[in-house]
CSV table of C-alpha atoms and ligand atoms in Angstrom, one decimal:
chain,number,residue,atom,x,y,z
R,689,MET,CA,-8.7,-10.2,-46.7
R,690,ALA,CA,-5.8,-7.8,-46.7
R,691,ARG,CA,-5.1,-6.0,-49.9
R,692,ILE,CA,-1.4,-5.9,-50.6
R,693,LEU,CA,-0.1,-2.4,-51.3
R,694,LYS,CA,3.0,-1.0,-53.0
R,695,LYS,CA,3.2,1.8,-50.5
R,696,PRO,CA,1.7,2.4,-47.0
R,697,LYS,CA,-1.7,4.1,-46.7
R,698,TYR,CA,-0.7,6.9,-44.4
R,699,GLU,CA,-0.5,10.3,-46.1
R,700,ILE,CA,2.8,12.2,-46.2
R,701,VAL,CA,2.1,15.8,-46.9
R,702,GLY,CA,5.5,17.5,-46.4
R,703,GLU,CA,8.9,16.9,-45.2
R,704,ILE,CA,9.0,14.4,-42.4
R,705,GLN,CA,11.0,15.8,-39.5
R,706,ARG,CA,12.8,13.2,-37.4
R,707,TYR,CA,11.5,12.9,-33.9
R,708,ASP,CA,13.7,13.8,-30.9
R,709,GLU,CA,12.8,11.2,-28.2
R,710,ILE,CA,12.8,14.0,-25.6
R,711,ASP,CA,9.6,15.4,-27.3
R,712,ASN,CA,7.9,12.2,-26.1
R,713,VAL,CA,5.7,13.0,-23.1
R,714,GLN,CA,7.5,10.4,-21.0
R,715,GLY,CA,10.9,11.8,-22.0
R,716,ARG,CA,9.8,15.3,-20.8
R,717,ALA,CA,8.3,13.9,-17.6
R,718,ALA,CA,11.7,12.5,-16.7
R,719,LEU,CA,13.5,15.8,-17.0
R,720,GLU,CA,14.7,17.2,-13.7
R,721,PRO,CA,13.5,20.7,-13.1
R,722,GLY,CA,16.3,23.2,-13.1
R,723,SER,CA,18.8,20.8,-14.7
R,724,ALA,CA,20.9,21.9,-17.7
R,725,ARG,CA,18.7,19.6,-19.9
R,726,TRP,CA,15.5,21.2,-18.5
R,727,LYS,CA,16.8,24.7,-19.2
R,728,GLU,CA,18.1,23.8,-22.7
R,729,TYR,CA,14.8,22.1,-23.6
R,730,TYR,CA,12.5,24.8,-22.3
R,731,THR,CA,14.6,27.6,-23.8
R,732,ARG,CA,13.7,26.0,-27.1
R,733,HIS,CA,10.1,25.3,-26.1
R,734,PRO,CA,9.0,28.0,-23.6
R,735,GLU,CA,5.4,27.4,-24.5
R,736,LEU,CA,5.7,23.8,-23.0
R,737,GLU,CA,7.3,24.7,-19.7
R,738,LYS,CA,4.1,25.0,-17.7
R,739,LEU,CA,3.0,21.6,-19.0
R,740,GLY,CA,6.5,20.3,-18.2
R,741,ASN,CA,6.0,21.3,-14.5
R,742,SER,CA,2.7,19.5,-14.3
R,743,LEU,CA,4.3,16.4,-15.9
R,744,VAL,CA,6.9,16.3,-13.1
R,745,GLU,CA,4.1,16.5,-10.5
R,746,LEU,CA,2.3,13.6,-12.3
R,747,ARG,CA,5.5,11.6,-12.3
R,748,LYS,CA,5.7,11.8,-8.5
R,749,MET,CA,2.2,10.2,-8.1
R,750,LYS,CA,2.3,6.8,-6.4
R,751,SER,CA,0.5,3.8,-7.9
R,752,PRO,CA,-2.8,3.1,-6.1
R,753,ALA,CA,-2.1,-0.7,-6.5
R,754,PRO,CA,-1.6,-2.7,-3.3
R,755,PRO,CA,2.2,-3.0,-2.9
R,756,GLN,CA,2.3,-6.8,-3.5
R,757,ASP,CA,0.6,-6.2,-6.9
R,758,ALA,CA,2.5,-3.0,-7.8
R,759,MET,CA,5.6,-5.1,-7.3
R,760,LEU,CA,4.4,-7.7,-9.9
R,761,ALA,CA,4.7,-5.0,-12.7
R,762,GLY,CA,7.7,-3.5,-11.0
R,763,SER,CA,9.6,-6.9,-11.1
R,764,VAL,CA,8.9,-7.3,-14.8
R,765,PHE,CA,9.9,-3.7,-15.7
R,766,GLY,CA,13.0,-4.0,-13.5
R,767,THR,CA,14.0,-7.1,-15.5
R,768,ILE,CA,13.3,-5.3,-18.8
R,769,ASP,CA,15.6,-2.4,-17.6
R,770,LEU,CA,18.4,-5.0,-17.3
R,771,MET,CA,17.7,-6.0,-20.9
R,772,ALA,CA,17.6,-2.5,-22.1
R,773,ARG,CA,21.3,-1.7,-22.0
R,774,ASP,CA,23.0,-0.8,-25.3
R,775,GLU,CA,25.4,-3.7,-24.9
R,776,THR,CA,22.5,-6.2,-24.7
R,777,LEU,CA,20.6,-4.7,-27.6
R,778,GLY,CA,23.5,-4.2,-30.0
R,779,GLY,CA,27.2,-4.9,-30.3
R,780,GLN,CA,29.8,-5.9,-32.8
R,781,PRO,CA,29.0,-8.6,-35.4
R,782,SER,CA,31.2,-11.7,-35.7
R,783,PRO,CA,34.1,-11.1,-38.2
R,784,ARG,CA,33.2,-14.3,-40.0
R,785,LYS,CA,30.1,-13.7,-42.2
R,786,ILE,CA,27.8,-16.5,-43.2
R,787,GLU,CA,26.3,-15.6,-46.6
R,788,MET,CA,22.6,-16.5,-47.1
R,789,ASP,CA,20.2,-15.9,-49.9
R,790,ALA,CA,17.7,-13.2,-48.9
R,791,ALA,CA,14.6,-15.3,-49.4
R,792,ARG,CA,16.1,-18.2,-47.4
R,793,ALA,CA,17.3,-15.9,-44.6
R,794,SER,CA,13.9,-14.2,-44.3
R,795,ALA,CA,12.1,-17.6,-44.1
R,796,LYS,CA,14.5,-18.8,-41.4
R,797,ILE,CA,14.2,-15.6,-39.4
R,798,LYS,CA,10.4,-15.8,-39.4
R,799,GLY,CA,10.5,-19.4,-38.4
R,800,PHE,CA,12.9,-18.6,-35.6
R,801,CYS,CA,10.8,-15.8,-34.3
R,802,ARG,CA,7.7,-18.0,-34.2
R,803,GLN,CA,9.7,-20.6,-32.4
R,804,LEU,CA,10.6,-17.9,-29.8
R,805,GLY,CA,6.9,-17.0,-29.3
R,806,ALA,CA,6.0,-14.4,-31.9
R,807,ASP,CA,2.4,-14.3,-33.1
R,808,LEU,CA,3.2,-12.1,-36.1
R,809,VAL,CA,6.5,-11.5,-37.9
R,810,ARG,CA,6.9,-9.2,-40.9
R,811,ILE,CA,10.0,-7.7,-42.5
R,812,GLY,CA,10.1,-4.3,-44.1
R,813,PRO,CA,12.5,-1.4,-44.9
R,814,LEU,CA,13.9,0.8,-42.2
R,815,ASN,CA,13.0,4.3,-43.3
R,816,GLN,CA,15.5,6.7,-41.6
R,817,ALA,CA,12.7,9.2,-41.0
R,818,TRP,CA,11.4,6.8,-38.3
R,819,VAL,CA,14.7,6.7,-36.4
R,820,TYR,CA,14.8,9.1,-33.4
R,821,SER,CA,17.2,12.0,-33.9
R,822,HIS,CA,18.5,12.0,-30.3
R,823,VAL,CA,18.3,9.9,-27.1
R,824,GLY,CA,15.5,11.4,-24.9
R,825,ARG,CA,15.1,8.9,-22.1
R,826,ALA,CA,17.9,7.4,-20.0
R,827,SER,CA,17.1,3.8,-19.3
R,828,TYR,CA,20.2,3.4,-17.1
R,829,PRO,CA,22.5,5.8,-15.3
R,830,GLU,CA,25.4,5.9,-17.8
R,831,LYS,CA,23.1,6.5,-20.8
R,832,GLU,CA,23.2,10.1,-21.9
R,833,ILE,CA,20.2,12.2,-23.0
R,834,GLY,CA,20.8,14.4,-26.0
R,835,VAL,CA,23.2,12.1,-27.8
R,836,PRO,CA,22.5,11.9,-31.6
R,837,ILE,CA,21.2,8.5,-32.8
R,838,GLY,CA,22.6,6.8,-36.0
R,839,LEU,CA,21.0,3.5,-37.0
R,840,PRO,CA,22.3,2.8,-40.5
R,841,HIS,CA,20.4,-0.4,-41.1
R,842,GLU,CA,18.2,-1.0,-44.1
R,843,HIS,CA,15.9,-3.7,-42.8
R,844,ALA,CA,13.5,-4.0,-39.9
R,845,ILE,CA,12.1,-7.3,-38.5
R,846,VAL,CA,8.9,-6.5,-36.7
R,847,VAL,CA,7.7,-9.1,-34.2
R,848,ALA,CA,4.3,-8.9,-32.4
R,849,MET,CA,2.7,-10.8,-29.5
R,850,ARG,CA,-1.0,-10.8,-28.9
R,851,LEU,CA,-2.4,-9.6,-25.6
R,852,ASN,CA,-4.6,-11.8,-23.4
R,853,ARG,CA,-8.1,-10.3,-23.9
R,854,ARG,CA,-9.2,-11.4,-20.4
R,855,MET,CA,-6.5,-9.2,-18.9
R,856,VAL,CA,-7.0,-6.3,-21.3
R,857,ARG,CA,-10.7,-6.2,-20.4
R,858,CYS,CA,-9.9,-5.3,-16.8
R,859,ALA,CA,-8.6,-1.9,-18.1
R,860,PRO,CA,-7.8,0.6,-16.7
R,861,VAL,CA,-6.6,-1.3,-13.6
R,862,LEU,CA,-3.6,-3.4,-12.9
R,863,PRO,CA,-4.2,-6.6,-14.9
R,864,VAL,CA,-3.9,-4.7,-18.2
R,865,GLU,CA,-0.5,-3.3,-17.1
R,866,MET,CA,0.5,-6.8,-16.0
R,867,GLU,CA,-0.4,-8.2,-19.4
R,868,VAL,CA,1.4,-5.5,-21.3
R,869,ALA,CA,4.6,-5.9,-19.1
R,870,SER,CA,4.5,-9.7,-19.6
R,871,LYS,CA,4.5,-9.3,-23.4
R,872,TYR,CA,7.2,-6.6,-23.3
R,873,VAL,CA,9.6,-8.8,-21.3
R,874,ARG,CA,8.9,-11.8,-23.6
R,875,LEU,CA,9.4,-9.6,-26.7
R,876,ALA,CA,12.7,-8.2,-25.1
R,877,VAL,CA,14.0,-11.8,-24.8
R,878,LEU,CA,12.9,-12.7,-28.3
R,879,ALA,CA,14.4,-9.6,-29.9
R,880,SER,CA,17.6,-9.7,-27.9
R,881,VAL,CA,18.1,-13.4,-29.0
R,882,LEU,CA,17.3,-12.6,-32.6
R,883,ALA,CA,19.7,-9.6,-32.7
R,884,ARG,CA,22.4,-11.8,-31.2
R,885,TYR,CA,21.8,-14.5,-33.7
R,886,LEU,CA,22.2,-12.1,-36.6
R,887,ARG,CA,25.4,-10.7,-35.1
R,888,MET,CA,26.7,-14.3,-34.8
R,889,LEU,CA,26.0,-14.7,-38.5
R,890,GLY,CA,28.3,-11.7,-39.1
R,891,TYR,CA,25.7,-8.9,-39.6
R,892,SER,CA,25.1,-5.8,-37.6
R,893,ALA,CA,21.8,-5.9,-35.7
R,894,ARG,CA,20.0,-4.1,-32.9
R,895,ALA,CA,16.9,-5.0,-30.8
R,896,ASN,CA,14.6,-2.2,-29.6
R,897,ASN,CA,13.5,-3.3,-26.2
R,898,VAL,CA,11.0,-1.1,-24.4
R,899,ARG,CA,12.9,1.6,-22.3
R,900,ASN,CA,15.6,1.9,-25.0
R,901,TYR,CA,14.1,2.5,-28.3
R,902,GLN,CA,16.1,4.1,-31.1
R,903,LEU,CA,13.0,4.3,-33.4
R,904,ILE,CA,9.3,4.8,-33.6
R,905,ILE,CA,7.7,1.4,-33.9
R,906,PRO,CA,4.2,2.1,-35.5
R,907,PRO,CA,5.2,3.5,-38.9
R,908,ILE,CA,7.9,0.8,-39.2
R,909,ALA,CA,5.3,-1.9,-38.4
R,910,ILE,CA,2.9,-0.4,-41.0
R,911,ASP,CA,5.7,-0.3,-43.7
R,912,ALA,CA,6.4,-4.0,-43.0
R,913,GLY,CA,2.7,-4.9,-43.3
R,914,ILE,CA,1.7,-5.6,-39.7
R,915,GLY,CA,-1.4,-3.5,-40.1
R,916,GLU,CA,-2.8,0.1,-40.3
R,917,LEU,CA,-2.7,3.2,-38.1
R,918,SER,CA,-5.8,3.8,-36.1
R,919,ARG,CA,-7.6,6.8,-34.6
R,920,ASN,CA,-6.1,6.1,-31.2
R,921,GLY,CA,-2.6,6.2,-32.7
R,922,VAL,CA,-1.7,2.5,-32.5
R,923,VAL,CA,-1.3,-0.2,-35.2
R,924,ILE,CA,-4.3,-2.5,-35.8
R,925,SER,CA,-3.5,-5.9,-37.3
R,926,GLU,CA,-6.0,-8.0,-39.2
R,927,GLU,CA,-5.3,-11.0,-37.0
R,928,TYR,CA,-5.5,-9.5,-33.5
R,929,GLY,CA,-6.7,-5.9,-33.9
R,930,ASN,CA,-4.8,-3.5,-31.6
R,931,ALA,CA,-4.4,-6.0,-28.8
R,932,ILE,CA,-0.7,-6.6,-29.7
R,933,LYS,CA,2.7,-5.4,-28.5
R,934,MET,CA,5.7,-5.2,-30.7
R,935,ASN,CA,9.5,-5.0,-30.9
R,936,VAL,CA,11.7,-4.3,-33.9
R,937,VAL,CA,15.1,-5.7,-34.7
R,938,THR,CA,17.0,-3.7,-37.4
R,939,THR,CA,19.9,-5.2,-39.4
R,940,ASP,CA,22.1,-4.9,-42.5
R,941,MET,CA,21.5,-8.6,-43.4
R,942,PRO,CA,20.0,-8.7,-46.9
R,943,LEU,CA,16.3,-9.7,-46.4
R,944,ASP,CA,13.2,-9.8,-48.5
R,945,HIS,CA,10.5,-7.3,-47.6
R,946,ASP,CA,6.8,-7.9,-47.0
R,947,ASN,CA,4.4,-5.3,-48.4
R,948,PRO,CA,2.2,-2.8,-46.5
R,949,VAL,CA,-1.4,-3.8,-46.3
R,950,ASP,CA,-4.9,-2.3,-46.6
R,951,ILE,CA,-7.2,-4.1,-44.2
R,952,GLY,CA,-9.9,-1.3,-44.0
R,953,VAL,CA,-8.9,0.2,-40.7
R,954,ASP,CA,-8.6,3.8,-41.9
R,955,GLU,CA,-12.1,3.8,-43.4
R,956,PHE,CA,-13.5,2.1,-40.3
R,957,CYS,CA,-11.9,4.7,-37.9
R,958,GLN,CA,-13.3,7.5,-40.1
R,959,ASP,CA,-16.8,6.5,-39.0
R,960,CYS,CA,-16.1,4.8,-35.7
R,961,ARG,CA,-15.3,6.9,-32.6
R,962,ILE,CA,-15.8,4.3,-30.0
R,963,CYS,CA,-12.4,4.7,-28.5
R,964,ALA,CA,-12.7,8.5,-28.5
R,965,ASN,CA,-16.1,8.3,-26.8
R,966,TYR,CA,-14.8,6.1,-24.1
R,967,CYS,CA,-11.5,7.8,-23.4
R,968,PRO,CA,-12.0,9.2,-19.9
R,969,VAL,CA,-9.8,12.3,-20.6
R,970,ASN,CA,-10.8,13.0,-24.2
R,971,ALA,CA,-7.3,12.4,-25.4
R,972,ILE,CA,-8.4,10.8,-28.7
R,973,PRO,CA,-9.7,13.2,-31.4
R,974,ARG,CA,-13.3,12.8,-32.6
R,975,GLY,CA,-12.7,15.1,-35.6
R,976,GLU,CA,-10.5,15.0,-38.7
R,977,LYS,CA,-6.9,14.1,-39.1
R,978,THR,CA,-4.3,16.9,-38.8
R,979,VAL,CA,-0.8,17.2,-40.1
R,980,THR,CA,2.0,16.4,-37.5
R,981,ARG,CA,5.6,16.5,-38.6
R,982,GLY,CA,4.7,16.0,-42.2
R,983,ILE,CA,2.1,13.2,-41.8
R,984,ARG,CA,-1.7,13.5,-41.9
R,985,LYS,CA,-3.1,11.4,-39.0
R,986,TRP,CA,-5.2,11.5,-35.9
R,987,LYS,CA,-3.0,13.0,-33.2
R,988,ILE,CA,-3.8,11.9,-29.6
R,989,ASN,CA,-3.3,14.3,-26.7
R,990,ASP,CA,-0.4,12.5,-25.2
R,991,ALA,CA,-0.2,14.7,-22.1
R,992,ALA,CA,-3.8,14.0,-21.2
R,993,CYS,CA,-3.3,10.3,-21.8
R,994,TYR,CA,-0.2,10.3,-19.6
R,995,SER,CA,-2.0,12.1,-16.8
R,996,TYR,CA,-4.6,9.4,-16.7
R,997,TRP,CA,-1.9,6.7,-16.7
R,998,ARG,CA,-0.4,8.3,-13.7
R,999,LYS,CA,-3.7,8.6,-11.9
R,1000,CYS,CA,-4.4,4.9,-12.5
R,1001,GLY,CA,-0.8,3.7,-11.9
R,1002,THR,CA,-1.2,1.7,-15.1
R,1003,ASP,CA,-1.1,2.2,-18.9
R,1004,CYS,CA,-4.9,2.6,-18.9
R,1005,GLY,CA,-5.7,0.5,-22.0
R,1006,ILE,CA,-9.5,1.4,-22.2
R,1007,CYS,CA,-9.1,2.3,-25.9
R,1008,LEU,CA,-7.6,-1.2,-26.5
R,1009,ALA,CA,-10.4,-2.9,-24.6
R,1010,VAL,CA,-13.3,-1.2,-26.3
R,1011,CYS,CA,-12.0,-1.3,-30.0
R,1012,PRO,CA,-14.2,-3.7,-32.1
R,1013,TRP,CA,-11.0,-4.8,-33.9
R,1014,SER,CA,-9.6,-6.3,-30.7
R,1015,ARG,CA,-12.4,-8.9,-30.5
R,1016,PRO,CA,-11.5,-12.6,-30.8
R,1017,ARG,CA,-11.7,-13.9,-34.4
R,1018,HIS,CA,-14.6,-16.4,-34.2
R,1019,PHE,CA,-16.5,-17.4,-37.3
R,1020,PRO,CA,-19.2,-14.7,-37.0
R,1021,HIS,CA,-16.7,-12.0,-36.3
R,1022,ASN,CA,-14.6,-13.1,-39.4
R,1023,LEU,CA,-17.8,-12.8,-41.5
R,1024,ILE,CA,-18.5,-9.3,-40.2
R,1025,LEU,CA,-14.8,-8.4,-40.8
R,1026,ARG,CA,-15.1,-9.5,-44.5
R,1027,GLY,CA,-18.3,-7.4,-44.8
R,1028,VAL,CA,-16.6,-4.4,-43.2
R,1029,GLN,CA,-13.7,-4.7,-45.6
R,1030,ASN,CA,-15.8,-5.0,-48.7
R,1031,SER,CA,-18.8,-2.8,-48.3
R,1032,ALA,CA,-19.1,0.8,-47.1
R,1033,PRO,CA,-22.8,0.6,-46.2
R,1034,PHE,CA,-22.2,-2.7,-44.3
R,1035,ARG,CA,-19.3,-1.0,-42.4
R,1036,LYS,CA,-21.5,1.9,-41.3
R,1037,LEU,CA,-24.2,-0.5,-40.2
R,1038,ALA,CA,-21.7,-2.6,-38.3
R,1039,ILE,CA,-20.3,0.5,-36.5
R,1040,LYS,CA,-23.8,1.5,-35.5
R,1041,ALA,CA,-24.6,-2.0,-34.3
R,1042,ASP,CA,-21.4,-2.2,-32.3
R,1043,ASN,CA,-22.1,1.2,-30.7
R,1044,LEU,CA,-25.5,-0.1,-29.5
R,1045,PHE,CA,-24.8,-3.7,-28.7
R,1046,GLY,CA,-21.0,-4.2,-28.7
R,1047,ASP,CA,-19.8,-6.2,-25.7
R,1048,ARG,CA,-17.6,-3.9,-23.6
R,1049,LYS,CA,-18.2,-5.7,-20.3
R,1050,ARG,CA,-15.4,-5.4,-17.9
R,1051,ASP,CA,-13.7,-8.6,-16.6
R,1052,GLU,CA,-13.0,-9.0,-13.0
R,1053,VAL,CA,-9.4,-8.9,-11.7
R,1054,PRO,CA,-8.1,-12.5,-11.6
R,1055,GLY,CA,-8.2,-14.2,-8.2
R,1056,TRP,CA,-4.4,-14.4,-7.9
R,1057,MET,CA,-4.3,-10.6,-7.8
R,1058,GLU,CA,-5.4,-8.5,-4.8
R,1059,LYS,CA,-8.9,-6.9,-4.5
R,1060,GLN,CA,-9.4,-3.4,-5.9
R,1061,PRO,CA,-8.3,-0.5,-3.6
R,1062,GLU,CA,-10.9,2.3,-3.1
R,1063,VAL,CA,-9.3,4.6,-5.6
R,1064,TRP,CA,-9.7,2.1,-8.4
R,1065,LYS,CA,-13.2,1.3,-7.4
R,1066,GLU,CA,-13.9,5.1,-7.8
R,1067,ILE,CA,-12.1,5.2,-11.2
R,1068,LEU,CA,-14.1,2.2,-12.4
R,1069,ARG,CA,-17.4,3.6,-11.1
R,1070,ARG,CA,-16.8,6.9,-12.9
R,1071,ASP,CA,-14.7,6.1,-16.0
R,1072,HIS,CA,-15.1,2.6,-17.1
R,1073,PRO,CA,-16.9,2.1,-20.4
R,1074,TRP,CA,-19.3,-0.4,-18.8
R,1075,ASN,CA,-20.6,2.5,-16.7
R,1076,HIS,CA,-20.0,5.4,-19.0
R,1077,ARG,CA,-20.9,6.5,-22.5
R,1078,SER,CA,-20.5,9.9,-23.9
R,1079,SER,CA,-21.7,10.7,-27.4
L,687,SF4,S1,-4.9,4.8,-23.0
L,687,SF4,FE1,-6.7,5.6,-21.8
L,687,SF4,S2,-6.3,7.7,-21.5
L,687,SF4,FE2,-4.9,7.1,-23.1
L,687,SF4,S3,-5.9,7.5,-25.0
L,687,SF4,FE3,-6.4,5.3,-24.5
L,687,SF4,S4,-8.4,5.5,-23.3
L,687,SF4,FE4,-7.5,7.6,-23.4
L,688,SF4,S1,-12.4,2.0,-31.5
L,688,SF4,FE1,-13.1,2.5,-33.6
L,688,SF4,S2,-12.1,4.5,-34.0
L,688,SF4,FE2,-11.1,3.7,-32.2
L,688,SF4,S3,-9.3,2.6,-33.1
L,688,SF4,FE3,-10.9,1.1,-32.9
L,688,SF4,S4,-11.9,1.1,-34.9
L,688,SF4,FE4,-10.7,3.0,-34.8
């Protein structure tokens, strides 16, 4: 059972510096070599320019997916792009405000989100430290990189949808990408509808659909009690592990907050290195946490991870597929989870047993998708956890 906390478990060890979205590896990969933005960025960060050139080369790589399947994901992301415009995500609230008690409004919003398909809904504070300082990715032509971001809301509604494990277990080839894209588009609809509803009630509200985020989702989700930060840099929830995707709607509507939780992930990840051992490019640290922008955490090598994404033409997902927390919550698994949460010796034993006997069998690509091209067969032969274990 989750322990309810007064403050989140992650450790702040200095001043948190707000994150410029252009520092994100995908933001840098989108910079045009020789452009004013490129020059400005690499004058500030000359040590990163060589890496920047290799990111541009990676960006040019074509997906190895057969075209009729590459277009499946392309059609979903193309639709998401239409839903990522600022005027869809935000806008002016109605001048006529409907007052609501915070507890009643919170309950209504959670019910509405579940009605719209959310598997998890939590409400927390919006810490301004988690709002990007500047726009770093242009999701449509008129959107300008480098513009400062202000998001003066106090509340964050975090919605999550669980991923279909059957599709995730095909990682790192296309079904995992298809599953992630499917959840992103449904979350984009959900969050856009919710933000519109709040504005109709007379409150300022903005959705954060993929391709047009104004904030960093994981720490906001942790503050709201969705789960804990893991070794591979994502949020693990008690209900569905890390097999979730999220969206955040921020608002100035008075709402009650949920508390952050302790579900035992941090202690588990200290001893478990399964994701790090199976990552084909060693992007996940096996050692201790380090301090990044004022927070002590495991820092993944995002450039190495991105390079593998581009090679596969998907978001890889191996670290999601192999994590013991992403298993279905059957009765025996729930029992093990309770043991893991309550006893350090049991936890260590469970990790050893999972390393030896854990089911990490790959699922076959569903029949409605095309057969694997040679390049994927080679990737699966060499990199997939089923075939590969490093220690
Ligand atoms: S997504 Fe793949 S490449 Fe990236 S960290 Fe996870 S396992 Fe490694
Ligand atoms: S595989 Fe192990 S170390 Fe990695 S995120 Fe899951 S629990 Fe943590």
